[in-house]
Amino acid sequence: PGPRGMITLRAAPDAPGLAAALGARPALRGIVGSGDRLVAWMAPDEYLLIRPPSEVGQTLAHLADALRGSHHLAVDVSDARVMLRLEGAGADAVLARLCPVDFARFPVNEMRRTRLGQVACALWREGEGVNLVVFRSVARYAADLVRTVLR
């Protein structure tokens, strides 16, 4: 996929304005939305918002307005993270060798924070593939690791 805008939002689950800030609120370990406008549950008080890069500033302003008066933190992490996508019949087998996840029971639209080899990643199944979010500093390593397993 092309570049994605990413915002980490930390706020109490019962924070006034959180529902308005998120629009659609994901369930535990869920991800909601479509295309390049997603909201993922990352922890009880943490969400990852994925947007087109051109919408990050506008989304941060919306979050600030919706959560005004509530303790929260919204940070643009677009430059710190990158999204990779693995598709094809062997995608699950490759990832099963690299991640401690039971891909036979991994449902569509479930967000999982785990490890890819020795690096932190978040992943979810979407359509015929799996999306992975890793730190930009280890993106090359993550891609090379997947390529090595594919060989």
C-alpha atoms as a PDB file:
ATOM      1  CA  PRO A   1       0.000   0.000   0.000  1.00  0.00           C
ATOM      2  CA  GLY A   2       1.001   3.598  -0.414  1.00  0.00           C
ATOM      3  CA  PRO A   3       1.851   5.953   2.426  1.00  0.00           C
ATOM      4  CA  ARG A   4      -0.663   6.037   5.258  1.00  0.00           C
ATOM      5  CA  GLY A   5      -1.279   8.707   7.840  1.00  0.00           C
ATOM      6  CA  MET A   6      -1.335   7.242  11.347  1.00  0.00           C
ATOM      7  CA  ILE A   7      -2.418   8.817  14.611  1.00  0.00           C
ATOM      8  CA  THR A   8      -2.065   7.269  18.042  1.00  0.00           C
ATOM      9  CA  LEU A   9      -4.881   8.337  20.349  1.00  0.00           C
ATOM     10  CA  ARG A  10      -4.719   7.693  24.085  1.00  0.00           C
ATOM     11  CA  ALA A  11      -7.887   8.426  26.069  1.00  0.00           C
ATOM     12  CA  ALA A  12      -9.895   6.763  28.810  1.00  0.00           C
ATOM     13  CA  PRO A  13     -12.548   4.437  27.355  1.00  0.00           C
ATOM     14  CA  ASP A  14     -15.253   6.501  29.061  1.00  0.00           C
ATOM     15  CA  ALA A  15     -13.816   9.906  28.112  1.00  0.00           C
ATOM     16  CA  PRO A  16     -16.526  12.385  27.181  1.00  0.00           C
ATOM     17  CA  GLY A  17     -16.378  12.984  23.446  1.00  0.00           C
ATOM     18  CA  LEU A  18     -14.510   9.783  22.606  1.00  0.00           C
ATOM     19  CA  ALA A  19     -17.367   8.335  20.557  1.00  0.00           C
ATOM     20  CA  ALA A  20     -17.636  11.581  18.585  1.00  0.00           C
ATOM     21  CA  ALA A  21     -13.845  11.701  18.180  1.00  0.00           C
ATOM     22  CA  LEU A  22     -13.608   8.194  16.743  1.00  0.00           C
ATOM     23  CA  GLY A  23     -16.838   8.046  14.768  1.00  0.00           C
ATOM     24  CA  ALA A  24     -16.994   4.259  14.673  1.00  0.00           C
ATOM     25  CA  ARG A  25     -15.608   2.701  17.830  1.00  0.00           C
ATOM     26  CA  PRO A  26     -13.913  -0.685  17.456  1.00  0.00           C
ATOM     27  CA  ALA A  27     -14.613  -3.550  19.821  1.00  0.00           C
ATOM     28  CA  LEU A  28     -11.877  -5.222  21.838  1.00  0.00           C
ATOM     29  CA  ARG A  29      -9.032  -6.120  19.395  1.00  0.00           C
ATOM     30  CA  GLY A  30     -11.200  -4.846  16.543  1.00  0.00           C
ATOM     31  CA  ILE A  31     -10.654  -2.593  13.573  1.00  0.00           C
ATOM     32  CA  VAL A  32     -13.465  -0.681  11.890  1.00  0.00           C
ATOM     33  CA  GLY A  33     -13.783   1.457   8.799  1.00  0.00           C
ATOM     34  CA  SER A  34     -12.865   0.841   5.210  1.00  0.00           C
ATOM     35  CA  GLY A  35     -10.122   1.599   2.738  1.00  0.00           C
ATOM     36  CA  ASP A  36      -7.648   4.104   4.111  1.00  0.00           C
ATOM     37  CA  ARG A  37      -9.921   5.385   6.910  1.00  0.00           C
ATOM     38  CA  LEU A  38      -9.675   2.924   9.798  1.00  0.00           C
ATOM     39  CA  VAL A  39      -9.833   2.954  13.593  1.00  0.00           C
ATOM     40  CA  ALA A  40      -8.098   0.108  15.426  1.00  0.00           C
ATOM     41  CA  TRP A  41      -8.310  -0.903  19.074  1.00  0.00           C
ATOM     42  CA  MET A  42      -4.742  -1.162  20.381  1.00  0.00           C
ATOM     43  CA  ALA A  43      -5.289  -1.271  24.174  1.00  0.00           C
ATOM     44  CA  PRO A  44      -8.110  -0.343  26.570  1.00  0.00           C
ATOM     45  CA  ASP A  45      -7.083   3.316  26.342  1.00  0.00           C
ATOM     46  CA  GLU A  46      -5.333   3.384  22.961  1.00  0.00           C
ATOM     47  CA  TYR A  47      -6.496   3.571  19.352  1.00  0.00           C
ATOM     48  CA  LEU A  48      -4.690   3.769  16.026  1.00  0.00           C
ATOM     49  CA  LEU A  49      -6.372   5.945  13.422  1.00  0.00           C
ATOM     50  CA  ILE A  50      -5.302   5.341   9.821  1.00  0.00           C
ATOM     51  CA  ARG A  51      -6.074   8.088   7.336  1.00  0.00           C
ATOM     52  CA  PRO A  52      -4.824   9.402   4.020  1.00  0.00           C
ATOM     53  CA  PRO A  53      -1.706  11.477   4.771  1.00  0.00           C
ATOM     54  CA  SER A  54      -3.480  14.644   3.612  1.00  0.00           C
ATOM     55  CA  GLU A  55      -6.136  14.203   6.336  1.00  0.00           C
ATOM     56  CA  VAL A  56      -3.877  13.828   9.378  1.00  0.00           C
ATOM     57  CA  GLY A  57      -3.863  17.521  10.349  1.00  0.00           C
ATOM     58  CA  GLN A  58      -7.623  17.805   9.952  1.00  0.00           C
ATOM     59  CA  THR A  59      -8.153  14.607  11.965  1.00  0.00           C
ATOM     60  CA  LEU A  60      -5.906  15.867  14.789  1.00  0.00           C
ATOM     61  CA  ALA A  61      -7.935  19.100  14.918  1.00  0.00           C
ATOM     62  CA  HIS A  62     -11.176  17.084  15.019  1.00  0.00           C
ATOM     63  CA  LEU A  63      -9.834  14.939  17.876  1.00  0.00           C
ATOM     64  CA  ALA A  64      -8.788  18.035  19.834  1.00  0.00           C
ATOM     65  CA  ASP A  65     -12.257  19.564  19.418  1.00  0.00           C
ATOM     66  CA  ALA A  66     -14.169  16.374  20.239  1.00  0.00           C
ATOM     67  CA  LEU A  67     -12.033  15.614  23.299  1.00  0.00           C
ATOM     68  CA  ARG A  68     -11.671  19.162  24.600  1.00  0.00           C
ATOM     69  CA  GLY A  69     -11.816  19.011  28.395  1.00  0.00           C
ATOM     70  CA  SER A  70     -10.956  15.279  28.477  1.00  0.00           C
ATOM     71  CA  HIS A  71      -7.472  14.060  29.322  1.00  0.00           C
ATOM     72  CA  HIS A  72      -6.102  12.625  26.071  1.00  0.00           C
ATOM     73  CA  LEU A  73      -3.080  12.471  23.804  1.00  0.00           C
ATOM     74  CA  ALA A  74      -3.251  12.450  20.009  1.00  0.00           C
ATOM     75  CA  VAL A  75       0.037  12.177  18.115  1.00  0.00           C
ATOM     76  CA  ASP A  76       0.873  11.969  14.422  1.00  0.00           C
ATOM     77  CA  VAL A  77       3.031   8.844  14.137  1.00  0.00           C
ATOM     78  CA  SER A  78       2.936   8.691  10.333  1.00  0.00           C
ATOM     79  CA  ASP A  79       6.683   9.222   9.967  1.00  0.00           C
ATOM     80  CA  ALA A  80       7.502   6.634  12.637  1.00  0.00           C
ATOM     81  CA  ARG A  81       5.500   3.740  11.210  1.00  0.00           C
ATOM     82  CA  VAL A  82       4.967   2.009   7.888  1.00  0.00           C
ATOM     83  CA  MET A  83       2.326  -0.397   6.665  1.00  0.00           C
ATOM     84  CA  LEU A  84       3.209  -3.555   4.756  1.00  0.00           C
ATOM     85  CA  ARG A  85       0.771  -5.985   3.127  1.00  0.00           C
ATOM     86  CA  LEU A  86       1.180  -9.673   2.449  1.00  0.00           C
ATOM     87  CA  GLU A  87      -1.251 -11.352   0.037  1.00  0.00           C
ATOM     88  CA  GLY A  88      -1.636 -14.731  -1.559  1.00  0.00           C
ATOM     89  CA  ALA A  89      -2.337 -18.324  -0.700  1.00  0.00           C
ATOM     90  CA  GLY A  90       0.844 -18.713   1.345  1.00  0.00           C
ATOM     91  CA  ALA A  91       0.528 -15.516   3.392  1.00  0.00           C
ATOM     92  CA  ASP A  92      -0.730 -17.277   6.516  1.00  0.00           C
ATOM     93  CA  ALA A  93       1.991 -19.933   6.341  1.00  0.00           C
ATOM     94  CA  VAL A  94       4.723 -17.306   6.003  1.00  0.00           C
ATOM     95  CA  LEU A  95       3.399 -15.220   8.880  1.00  0.00           C
ATOM     96  CA  ALA A  96       2.842 -18.291  11.057  1.00  0.00           C
ATOM     97  CA  ARG A  97       6.593 -18.936  10.874  1.00  0.00           C
ATOM     98  CA  LEU A  98       7.323 -15.381  12.027  1.00  0.00           C
ATOM     99  CA  CYS A  99       4.519 -14.486  14.451  1.00  0.00           C
ATOM    100  CA  PRO A 100       3.141 -16.284  17.528  1.00  0.00           C
ATOM    101  CA  VAL A 101      -0.405 -16.130  16.132  1.00  0.00           C
ATOM    102  CA  ASP A 102      -2.764 -18.975  15.239  1.00  0.00           C
ATOM    103  CA  PHE A 103      -3.626 -17.822  11.730  1.00  0.00           C
ATOM    104  CA  ALA A 104      -6.095 -20.690  11.279  1.00  0.00           C
ATOM    105  CA  ARG A 105      -8.265 -18.948  13.889  1.00  0.00           C
ATOM    106  CA  PHE A 106      -7.359 -15.343  13.137  1.00  0.00           C
ATOM    107  CA  PRO A 107     -10.567 -13.619  11.980  1.00  0.00           C
ATOM    108  CA  VAL A 108     -11.004 -10.769   9.530  1.00  0.00           C
ATOM    109  CA  ASN A 109     -10.934  -7.335  11.199  1.00  0.00           C
ATOM    110  CA  GLU A 110      -9.216  -8.438  14.389  1.00  0.00           C
ATOM    111  CA  MET A 111      -6.229  -6.292  15.348  1.00  0.00           C
ATOM    112  CA  ARG A 112      -3.355  -8.169  16.935  1.00  0.00           C
ATOM    113  CA  ARG A 113      -0.257  -6.670  18.514  1.00  0.00           C
ATOM    114  CA  THR A 114       2.524  -9.210  18.311  1.00  0.00           C
ATOM    115  CA  ARG A 115       6.033  -9.732  17.023  1.00  0.00           C
ATOM    116  CA  LEU A 116       7.319 -10.373  13.523  1.00  0.00           C
ATOM    117  CA  GLY A 117      10.563 -12.170  14.188  1.00  0.00           C
ATOM    118  CA  GLN A 118      12.159  -9.942  16.788  1.00  0.00           C
ATOM    119  CA  VAL A 119      10.319  -6.693  16.023  1.00  0.00           C
ATOM    120  CA  ALA A 120       7.029  -5.347  17.317  1.00  0.00           C
ATOM    121  CA  CYS A 121       4.175  -5.231  14.843  1.00  0.00           C
ATOM    122  CA  ALA A 122       0.440  -4.875  14.680  1.00  0.00           C
ATOM    123  CA  LEU A 123      -1.481  -6.853  12.104  1.00  0.00           C
ATOM    124  CA  TRP A 124      -4.960  -7.550  10.851  1.00  0.00           C
ATOM    125  CA  ARG A 125      -6.542  -9.630   8.135  1.00  0.00           C
ATOM    126  CA  GLU A 126      -8.310  -7.629   5.449  1.00  0.00           C
ATOM    127  CA  GLY A 127      -9.792  -9.242   2.376  1.00  0.00           C
ATOM    128  CA  GLU A 128      -7.340 -11.711   0.852  1.00  0.00           C
ATOM    129  CA  GLY A 129      -4.314 -10.418   2.734  1.00  0.00           C
ATOM    130  CA  VAL A 130      -2.799  -9.334   6.012  1.00  0.00           C
ATOM    131  CA  ASN A 131      -1.738  -5.770   6.807  1.00  0.00           C
ATOM    132  CA  LEU A 132       1.223  -5.210   9.101  1.00  0.00           C
ATOM    133  CA  VAL A 133       2.285  -1.998  10.836  1.00  0.00           C
ATOM    134  CA  VAL A 134       5.899  -1.802  11.972  1.00  0.00           C
ATOM    135  CA  PHE A 135       8.258   0.947  13.029  1.00  0.00           C
ATOM    136  CA  ARG A 136       9.818   2.618  10.011  1.00  0.00           C
ATOM    137  CA  SER A 137      13.284   2.006  11.443  1.00  0.00           C
ATOM    138  CA  VAL A 138      12.811  -1.768  11.075  1.00  0.00           C
ATOM    139  CA  ALA A 139      10.588  -1.848   7.965  1.00  0.00           C
ATOM    140  CA  ARG A 140      13.408  -3.025   5.698  1.00  0.00           C
ATOM    141  CA  TYR A 141      14.309  -5.775   8.149  1.00  0.00           C
ATOM    142  CA  ALA A 142      10.632  -6.859   8.368  1.00  0.00           C
ATOM    143  CA  ALA A 143      10.269  -6.966   4.576  1.00  0.00           C
ATOM    144  CA  ASP A 144      13.554  -8.865   4.188  1.00  0.00           C
ATOM    145  CA  LEU A 145      12.483 -11.323   6.876  1.00  0.00           C
ATOM    146  CA  VAL A 146       9.256 -12.087   4.996  1.00  0.00           C
ATOM    147  CA  ARG A 147      11.185 -12.443   1.721  1.00  0.00           C
ATOM    148  CA  THR A 148      13.604 -14.887   3.371  1.00  0.00           C
ATOM    149  CA  VAL A 149      10.758 -17.092   4.583  1.00  0.00           C
ATOM    150  CA  LEU A 150       9.160 -16.967   1.110  1.00  0.00           C
ATOM    151  CA  ARG A 151      12.286 -18.496  -0.455  1.00  0.00           C
END
